[in-house]
Coordinates of N, CA and C in Angstrom, one line a residue:
M1 N 0.8 -1.2 0.0 CA 0.0 0.0 0.0 C 0.9 1.3 0.0
Q2 N 0.5 2.3 -0.7 CA 1.2 3.5 -0.7 C 1.1 4.2 0.6
N3 N 2.1 5.1 0.9 CA 2.0 5.8 2.1 C 0.9 6.9 2.1
Y4 N 0.6 7.5 3.3 CA -0.6 8.3 3.4 C -0.5 9.5 2.4
N5 N 0.7 10.1 2.3 CA 0.8 11.3 1.4 C 0.5 10.9 0.0
E6 N 1.1 9.7 -0.4 CA 0.8 9.3 -1.8 C -0.6 9.0 -2.1
L7 N -1.3 8.4 -1.1 CA -2.8 8.2 -1.2 C -3.5 9.5 -1.4
A8 N -3.1 10.5 -0.5 CA -3.8 11.8 -0.6 C -3.6 12.5 -1.9
Q9 N -2.4 12.3 -2.4 CA -2.1 13.0 -3.7 C -2.7 12.3 -4.9
S10 N -3.2 11.0 -4.7 CA -3.9 10.3 -5.8 C -5.3 10.8 -6.0
V11 N -5.8 11.6 -5.0 CA -7.1 12.1 -5.0 C -7.1 13.4 -5.8
K12 N -7.8 13.4 -6.9 CA -7.9 14.6 -7.8 C -9.3 15.2 -7.7
I13 N -9.3 16.5 -7.4 CA -10.6 17.2 -7.2 C -10.6 18.4 -8.1
S14 N -11.7 18.7 -8.8 CA -11.7 19.8 -9.6 C -11.5 21.1 -8.9
D15 N -10.8 22.0 -9.4 CA -10.4 23.3 -8.8 C -11.5 24.3 -9.1
D16 N -12.7 24.1 -8.7 CA -13.8 25.0 -8.9 C -14.8 24.9 -7.8
K17 N -15.9 25.6 -7.9 CA -16.9 25.6 -6.8 C -17.6 24.3 -6.6
K18 N -17.6 23.4 -7.7 CA -18.3 22.2 -7.6 C -17.5 21.1 -6.9
H19 N -16.2 21.2 -6.9 CA -15.4 20.2 -6.2 C -15.7 18.8 -6.6
V20 N -15.6 18.6 -7.9 CA -16.0 17.2 -8.4 C -14.8 16.3 -8.1
L21 N -15.1 15.1 -7.6 CA -14.0 14.1 -7.5 C -13.7 13.5 -8.8
L22 N -12.5 13.6 -9.2 CA -12.0 13.2 -10.6 C -11.3 11.8 -10.5
D23 N -10.6 11.5 -9.5 CA -9.8 10.3 -9.4 C -9.4 10.0 -8.0
A24 N -9.1 8.7 -7.7 CA -8.6 8.3 -6.4 C -8.0 7.0 -6.5
D25 N -7.0 6.7 -5.7 CA -6.4 5.3 -5.7 C -7.4 4.2 -5.5
P26 N -7.3 3.1 -6.1 CA -8.2 2.0 -5.9 C -8.3 1.5 -4.5
S27 N -7.3 1.8 -3.7 CA -7.4 1.3 -2.3 C -8.2 2.2 -1.4
L28 N -8.8 3.2 -2.0 CA -9.7 4.2 -1.2 C -11.1 4.0 -1.6
S29 N -12.0 3.9 -0.6 CA -13.4 3.9 -0.8 C -14.1 5.1 -0.3
L30 N -14.8 5.9 -1.2 CA -15.4 7.1 -0.8 C -16.5 6.8 0.2
I31 N -16.5 7.5 1.4 CA -17.5 7.3 2.4 C -18.3 8.6 2.7
G32 N -17.8 9.7 2.2 CA -18.5 11.0 2.5 C -17.9 12.2 1.9
K33 N -18.7 13.2 1.7 CA -18.3 14.5 1.2 C -18.9 15.6 2.1
G34 N -18.1 16.5 2.6 CA -18.5 17.6 3.4 C -18.4 18.9 2.7
R35 N -18.4 20.0 3.5 CA -18.3 21.3 3.0 C -16.9 21.7 2.6
S36 N -15.9 20.9 3.0 CA -14.5 21.2 2.7 C -13.6 20.1 2.3
A37 N -14.2 18.8 2.3 CA -13.3 17.7 2.0 C -14.1 16.5 1.6
Y38 N -13.4 15.5 1.0 CA -13.9 14.2 0.7 C -13.3 13.3 1.8
V39 N -14.0 12.2 2.2 CA -13.5 11.3 3.2 C -13.5 9.9 2.6
F40 N -12.4 9.1 2.8 CA -12.3 7.8 2.2 C -11.9 6.8 3.3
R41 N -12.4 5.6 3.2 CA -11.9 4.5 4.0 C -10.7 3.9 3.3
I42 N -9.6 3.7 4.0 CA -8.4 3.0 3.4 C -8.6 1.5 3.5
H43 N -8.6 0.8 2.4 CA -8.9 -0.6 2.4 C -8.0 -1.3 3.4
S44 N -8.6 -2.4 4.0 CA -7.8 -3.3 4.9 C -7.2 -2.6 6.1
T45 N -7.8 -1.4 6.5 CA -7.4 -0.7 7.7 C -8.6 -0.2 8.4
N46 N -8.4 0.3 9.6 CA -9.4 0.9 10.4 C -9.3 2.5 10.4
K47 N -8.7 3.0 9.3 CA -8.4 4.4 9.1 C -9.1 5.1 8.0
A48 N -9.4 6.3 8.2 CA -10.0 7.2 7.2 C -9.1 8.3 6.7
L49 N -9.1 8.5 5.5 CA -8.3 9.6 4.8 C -9.3 10.8 4.5
K50 N -9.0 11.9 5.0 CA -9.8 13.1 4.7 C -9.0 14.0 3.8
V51 N -9.4 14.2 2.6 CA -8.7 15.1 1.6 C -9.5 16.3 1.3
F52 N -8.8 17.5 1.6 CA -9.5 18.7 1.5 C -9.5 19.3 0.1
F53 N -10.6 20.1 -0.2 CA -10.7 20.7 -1.5 C -9.5 21.6 -1.7
P54 N -9.2 21.9 -3.0 CA -8.0 22.8 -3.3 C -8.1 24.2 -2.6
D55 N -9.4 24.7 -2.4 CA -9.5 26.0 -1.8 C -9.8 25.9 -0.3
H56 N -9.6 24.7 0.3 CA -9.8 24.6 1.7 C -8.6 23.9 2.4
T57 N -7.4 24.0 1.8 CA -6.3 23.3 2.4 C -5.9 24.0 3.7
H58 N -6.2 25.3 3.9 CA -5.9 25.9 5.2 C -6.6 25.2 6.4
T59 N -7.8 24.6 6.0 CA -8.6 24.0 7.1 C -7.9 22.7 7.5
A60 N -7.1 22.0 6.6 CA -6.4 20.8 7.0 C -5.5 21.1 8.2
K61 N -4.7 22.2 8.1 CA -3.8 22.5 9.1 C -4.5 22.9 10.4
V62 N -5.5 23.6 10.4 CA -6.3 24.0 11.6 C -6.9 22.8 12.3
E63 N -7.5 21.9 11.5 CA -8.1 20.7 12.0 C -7.1 19.7 12.6
A64 N -5.9 19.6 12.0 CA -4.9 18.8 12.5 C -4.4 19.3 13.9
E65 N -4.2 20.6 14.0 CA -3.8 21.1 15.3 C -4.8 20.9 16.4
I66 N -6.1 20.9 16.0 CA -7.2 20.7 17.0 C -7.2 19.2 17.4
Y67 N -7.1 18.3 16.4 CA -7.0 16.9 16.8 C -5.9 16.6 17.7
K68 N -4.7 17.2 17.5 CA -3.6 17.0 18.3 C -3.9 17.5 19.8
T69 N -4.6 18.5 19.9 CA -5.0 19.1 21.2 C -5.9 18.1 22.0
V70 N -6.7 17.4 21.3 CA -7.7 16.5 22.0 C -7.3 15.0 21.9
Q71 N -6.0 14.7 21.6 CA -5.6 13.3 21.4 C -5.8 12.5 22.7
S72 N -5.7 13.1 23.8 CA -5.8 12.4 25.1 C -7.3 12.2 25.5
I73 N -8.2 12.7 24.7 CA -9.6 12.6 25.1 C -10.2 11.5 24.2
E74 N -10.8 10.5 24.9 CA -11.3 9.3 24.2 C -12.4 9.5 23.2
Y75 N -13.1 10.6 23.3 CA -14.3 10.9 22.5 C -14.0 11.4 21.1
Y76 N -12.7 11.6 20.8 CA -12.3 12.1 19.5 C -11.3 11.1 18.8
P77 N -11.4 11.1 17.5 CA -10.5 10.1 16.8 C -9.0 10.4 17.0
T78 N -8.3 9.3 16.9 CA -6.8 9.4 16.9 C -6.4 10.0 15.5
L79 N -5.4 10.9 15.6 CA -4.8 11.5 14.4 C -3.5 10.7 14.1
Y80 N -3.5 10.1 12.9 CA -2.3 9.2 12.6 C -1.3 10.0 11.7
D81 N -1.8 10.9 10.9 CA -0.9 11.6 10.0 C -1.7 12.8 9.5
A82 N -0.9 13.8 9.0 CA -1.5 15.0 8.5 C -0.5 15.7 7.5
G83 N -1.1 16.2 6.4 CA -0.2 16.9 5.4 C -0.9 18.2 5.0
V84 N -0.4 18.7 3.9 CA -0.8 20.0 3.4 C -2.3 20.0 3.1
N85 N -2.8 18.9 2.6 CA -4.3 18.8 2.2 C -5.0 17.6 2.7
Y86 N -4.5 17.0 3.8 CA -5.1 15.7 4.2 C -4.9 15.5 5.7
L87 N -5.8 14.6 6.3 CA -5.6 14.0 7.6 C -5.9 12.6 7.5
V88 N -5.3 11.8 8.4 CA -5.6 10.4 8.6 C -6.1 10.2 10.0
I89 N -7.3 9.7 10.2 CA -7.8 9.5 11.5 C -8.5 8.1 11.6
D90 N -9.0 7.8 12.7 CA -9.8 6.5 12.9 C -11.0 6.5 12.0
H91 N -11.2 5.3 11.4 CA -12.5 5.1 10.7 C -13.5 4.6 11.8
I92 N -14.6 5.3 12.0 CA -15.5 5.0 13.1 C -16.6 4.1 12.6
E93 N -16.7 3.0 13.3 CA -17.8 2.0 13.0 C -19.0 2.4 13.9
G94 N -20.1 2.8 13.2 CA -21.3 3.2 14.0 C -22.2 4.1 13.1
Y95 N -23.0 4.9 13.8 CA -24.0 5.7 13.1 C -23.9 7.1 13.7
T96 N -24.0 8.1 12.8 CA -24.2 9.5 13.2 C -25.5 9.7 13.9
L97 N -25.7 10.8 14.6 CA -27.0 11.0 15.2 C -28.1 11.2 14.1
F98 N -27.6 11.8 13.0 CA -28.6 11.9 11.8 C -29.0 10.5 11.4
E99 N -28.1 9.6 11.2 CA -28.5 8.2 10.8 C -29.3 7.5 11.9
C100 N -29.0 7.8 13.1 CA -29.8 7.2 14.2 C -31.3 7.6 14.1
L101 N -31.5 8.9 13.8 CA -32.8 9.4 13.7 C -33.5 8.8 12.4
T102 N -32.8 8.8 11.3 CA -33.5 8.3 10.1 C -33.7 6.8 10.1
L103 N -32.9 6.0 10.9 CA -33.1 4.6 11.0 C -33.9 4.1 12.2
G104 N -34.2 5.0 13.1 CA -35.0 4.7 14.3 C -34.1 4.1 15.4
I105 N -32.8 4.3 15.4 CA -32.0 3.8 16.4 C -32.1 4.8 17.6
P106 N -32.4 4.3 18.8 CA -32.7 5.2 19.9 C -31.4 5.9 20.3
I107 N -31.6 7.2 20.6 CA -30.6 8.1 21.2 C -31.0 8.3 22.7
T108 N -30.1 8.0 23.6 CA -30.4 7.9 25.0 C -30.0 9.2 25.8
E109 N -30.5 9.3 27.0 CA -30.0 10.4 27.9 C -28.5 10.2 28.2
E110 N -28.1 9.0 28.2 CA -26.7 8.7 28.5 C -25.8 9.2 27.3
N111 N -26.3 9.0 26.1 CA -25.6 9.5 24.9 C -25.4 11.0 25.0
I112 N -26.5 11.7 25.4 CA -26.5 13.2 25.4 C -25.5 13.6 26.5
A113 N -25.6 13.0 27.7 CA -24.6 13.3 28.8 C -23.2 13.1 28.4
E114 N -22.9 12.0 27.6 CA -21.6 11.7 27.2 C -21.1 12.8 26.2
I115 N -21.9 13.2 25.3 CA -21.6 14.3 24.3 C -21.2 15.5 25.1
D116 N -22.1 15.9 26.1 CA -21.8 17.1 26.9 C -20.5 17.0 27.5
H117 N -20.2 15.8 28.1 CA -18.9 15.6 28.8 C -17.7 15.8 27.8
A118 N -17.9 15.2 26.6 CA -16.8 15.3 25.6 C -16.5 16.7 25.2
L119 N -17.6 17.5 25.1 CA -17.4 18.9 24.7 C -16.8 19.7 25.8
Q120 N -17.2 19.4 27.1 CA -16.6 20.1 28.2 C -15.1 19.8 28.3
L121 N -14.7 18.6 28.0 CA -13.3 18.2 28.1 C -12.5 19.0 27.0
A122 N -13.1 19.2 25.9 CA -12.4 20.0 24.8 C -12.3 21.5 25.3
R123 N -13.3 22.0 26.0 CA -13.2 23.3 26.5 C -12.1 23.5 27.5
K124 N -11.9 22.4 28.3 CA -10.8 22.5 29.3 C -9.4 22.5 28.7
E125 N -9.4 22.2 27.4 CA -8.1 22.3 26.6 C -8.0 23.6 25.9
G126 N -8.9 24.5 26.2 CA -8.9 25.9 25.6 C -9.6 26.0 24.3
L127 N -10.4 25.0 24.0 CA -11.1 25.1 22.7 C -12.5 25.6 22.9
N128 N -13.2 25.9 21.8 CA -14.6 26.4 21.8 C -15.4 25.6 20.9
P129 N -15.9 24.4 21.3 CA -16.6 23.5 20.4 C -17.7 24.3 19.7
S130 N -17.7 24.2 18.4 CA -18.6 24.9 17.5 C -19.0 24.1 16.3
D131 N -20.1 24.4 15.7 CA -20.6 23.7 14.6 C -20.9 22.2 14.9
I132 N -21.5 22.0 16.1 CA -21.9 20.7 16.5 C -23.3 20.3 15.9
H133 N -23.3 19.3 15.0 CA -24.6 19.0 14.4 C -24.7 17.5 14.3
L134 N -25.9 17.0 13.8 CA -26.2 15.6 13.8 C -25.3 14.7 13.0
R135 N -24.6 15.3 12.1 CA -23.7 14.5 11.2 C -22.3 14.4 11.7
N136 N -21.9 15.1 12.7 CA -20.5 15.0 13.2 C -20.4 14.4 14.6
I137 N -21.5 13.8 15.0 CA -21.5 13.0 16.3 C -21.9 11.6 16.0
F138 N -21.0 10.6 16.4 CA -21.3 9.2 16.1 C -21.6 8.5 17.4
I139 N -22.5 7.5 17.3 CA -22.6 6.5 18.4 C -22.0 5.2 17.8
T140 N -20.9 4.8 18.4 CA -20.2 3.7 17.8 C -20.9 2.4 18.0
S141 N -20.3 1.3 17.3 CA -20.9 0.0 17.5 C -20.8 -0.5 18.9
E142 N -19.9 0.1 19.7 CA -19.8 -0.2 21.2 C -20.6 0.7 22.0
K143 N -21.5 1.5 21.4 CA -22.4 2.4 22.1 C -21.7 3.6 22.7
K144 N -20.5 4.0 22.2 CA -19.8 5.1 22.7 C -19.9 6.3 21.8
V145 N -19.6 7.4 22.3 CA -19.7 8.7 21.5 C -18.3 9.0 20.9
K146 N -18.3 9.4 19.6 CA -17.2 10.0 19.0 C -17.6 11.2 18.2
I147 N -16.7 12.3 18.3 CA -17.0 13.5 17.6 C -15.9 13.8 16.6
I148 N -16.4 14.1 15.4 CA -15.4 14.4 14.3 C -15.7 15.8 13.8
D149 N -14.9 16.2 12.7 CA -15.0 17.5 12.1 C -14.9 18.7 13.1
V150 N -13.7 18.8 13.7 CA -13.5 19.7 14.8 C -12.8 21.0 14.3
A151 N -12.8 21.3 13.0 CA -12.1 22.4 12.5 C -12.5 23.8 13.1
R152 N -13.8 23.8 13.5 CA -14.3 25.1 14.0 C -14.3 25.2 15.5
F153 N -13.5 24.3 16.2 CA -13.4 24.3 17.6 C -12.5 25.5 18.1
K154 N -11.9 26.2 17.2 CA -11.1 27.4 17.7 C -11.7 28.7 17.4
Q155 N -12.9 28.7 16.8 CA -13.5 30.0 16.5 C -13.9 30.7 17.8
V156 N -13.9 32.0 17.7 CA -14.1 32.8 18.9 C -15.6 33.0 19.2
K157 N -16.4 33.2 18.2 CA -17.8 33.5 18.5 C -18.6 32.3 19.1
S158 N -19.6 32.7 19.9 CA -20.4 31.7 20.5 C -21.3 30.9 19.5
C159 N -21.4 29.6 19.8 CA -22.2 28.7 18.9 C -23.2 28.0 19.8
N160 N -24.5 28.1 19.5 CA -25.5 27.5 20.3 C -26.1 26.2 19.7
Q161 N -25.5 25.7 18.7 CA -26.0 24.5 18.0 C -26.2 23.3 18.9
W162 N -25.2 23.0 19.7 CA -25.4 21.9 20.6 C -26.4 22.1 21.7
H163 N -26.4 23.3 22.2 CA -27.4 23.7 23.2 C -28.8 23.5 22.6
D164 N -29.0 24.0 21.4 CA -30.3 23.9 20.8 C -30.7 22.4 20.5
L165 N -29.7 21.6 20.0 CA -30.0 20.2 19.8 C -30.4 19.5 21.1
K166 N -29.6 19.8 22.2 CA -29.9 19.2 23.5 C -31.3 19.6 24.0
S167 N -31.7 20.9 23.7 CA -33.0 21.3 24.1 C -34.1 20.6 23.4
A168 N -33.8 20.4 22.1 CA -34.8 19.7 21.2 C -35.0 18.3 21.7
F169 N -33.9 17.7 22.1 CA -33.9 16.3 22.6 C -34.8 16.2 23.9
H170 N -34.6 17.1 24.8 CA -35.4 17.1 26.0 C -36.9 17.6 25.8
L171 N -37.1 18.5 25.0 CA -38.4 19.1 24.8 C -39.3 18.2 23.9
F172 N -38.7 17.5 22.9 CA -39.4 16.7 22.0 C -39.1 15.2 21.9
Y173 N -37.8 14.9 21.5 CA -37.4 13.5 21.2 C -37.6 12.6 22.4
S174 N -37.3 13.1 23.6 CA -37.4 12.2 24.8 C -38.8 11.9 25.2
K175 N -39.8 12.6 24.7 CA -41.2 12.3 25.1 C -41.6 11.0 24.4
S176 N -42.4 10.2 25.2 CA -42.8 8.9 24.7 C -43.6 8.9 23.4
F177 N -44.4 10.0 23.2 CA -45.2 10.1 22.0 C -44.5 10.6 20.8
F178 N -43.2 11.1 21.0 CA -42.5 11.6 19.8 C -41.9 10.5 19.0
P179 N -42.1 10.5 17.7 CA -41.5 9.5 16.8 C -40.0 9.4 16.9
K180 N -39.5 8.2 17.0 CA -38.0 8.0 17.1 C -37.4 7.7 15.7
K181 N -38.2 7.6 14.7 CA -37.7 7.5 13.3 C -38.2 8.6 12.5
I182 N -37.3 9.4 11.9 CA -37.7 10.6 11.2 C -37.1 10.6 9.8
P183 N -37.9 10.8 8.7 CA -37.3 10.8 7.4 C -36.2 11.9 7.2
S184 N -35.2 11.6 6.4 CA -34.1 12.5 6.2 C -34.6 13.9 5.6
F185 N -35.6 13.8 4.8 CA -36.1 15.1 4.2 C -36.7 16.0 5.2
I186 N -37.3 15.5 6.3 CA -37.8 16.3 7.3 C -36.7 16.9 8.2
L187 N -35.7 16.1 8.5 CA -34.5 16.6 9.2 C -33.8 17.7 8.5
N188 N -33.6 17.5 7.2 CA -32.9 18.5 6.3 C -33.8 19.8 6.3
S189 N -35.1 19.6 6.2 CA -35.9 20.8 6.2 C -35.8 21.6 7.5
I190 N -35.8 20.9 8.6 CA -35.7 21.5 9.9 C -34.4 22.2 10.0
A191 N -33.3 21.6 9.5 CA -32.0 22.2 9.6 C -31.9 23.5 8.7
A192 N -32.6 23.4 7.6 CA -32.6 24.6 6.7 C -33.3 25.8 7.4
I193 N -34.4 25.5 8.0 CA -35.2 26.5 8.7 C -34.4 27.0 9.9
Y194 N -33.7 26.1 10.6 CA -32.9 26.5 11.8 C -31.8 27.5 11.4
K195 N -31.1 27.2 10.2 CA -30.0 28.0 9.8 C -30.5 29.5 9.5
K196 N -31.8 29.6 9.2 CA -32.3 30.9 8.9 C -32.9 31.6 10.2
R197 N -32.6 30.9 11.3 CA -33.0 31.3 12.6 C -34.5 31.6 12.8
F198 N -35.3 30.7 12.2 CA -36.7 30.7 12.3 C -37.2 29.8 13.4
L199 N -36.3 29.0 14.0 CA -36.7 28.0 15.1 C -36.0 28.3 16.4
P200 N -36.4 29.3 17.1 CA -35.7 29.5 18.4 C -36.2 28.4 19.4
I201 N -35.2 27.8 20.0 CA -35.5 26.7 20.9 C -35.1 27.1 22.3

């Protein structure tokens, strides 16, 4: 297998606003695309390669520094390598909170408390956990919490996303009558409305 840098450089992404994936080494399986990067599973390993778009390489450096800061905290992936445009971290076996909701997998009070604890530990390291949403929190196959996409943990402004998600959990989801399986289009619609600040919680 090629080294991590060679694998990262095998990933070709169009240098425009569409960020089209043009090519990648056969040993990489695409598992996700975010606002700033593509994420691949490296075959025959438990590692994920995150390759940033050409106009987001600055984010690679920031996120690597933050992962190094939280390496002693079990709720965040291990950082194995980092380069100009990539990171190598744990591949997490499990489901995001978004997937839990769409599949009807219960999210528990214990999960919420564990997420709260994970974020508090990051704050103790001088970080400001921000941009916490349903797609960057995992419940692993061992029923443990893992938080990814930490690039915005150094921003200065206050972020209420996790507070609002937690409030929604207690006000709605935790109630016995509330459905535990929600179609993705409804979740995406709620997120779009929330971003426009039409949903004060």
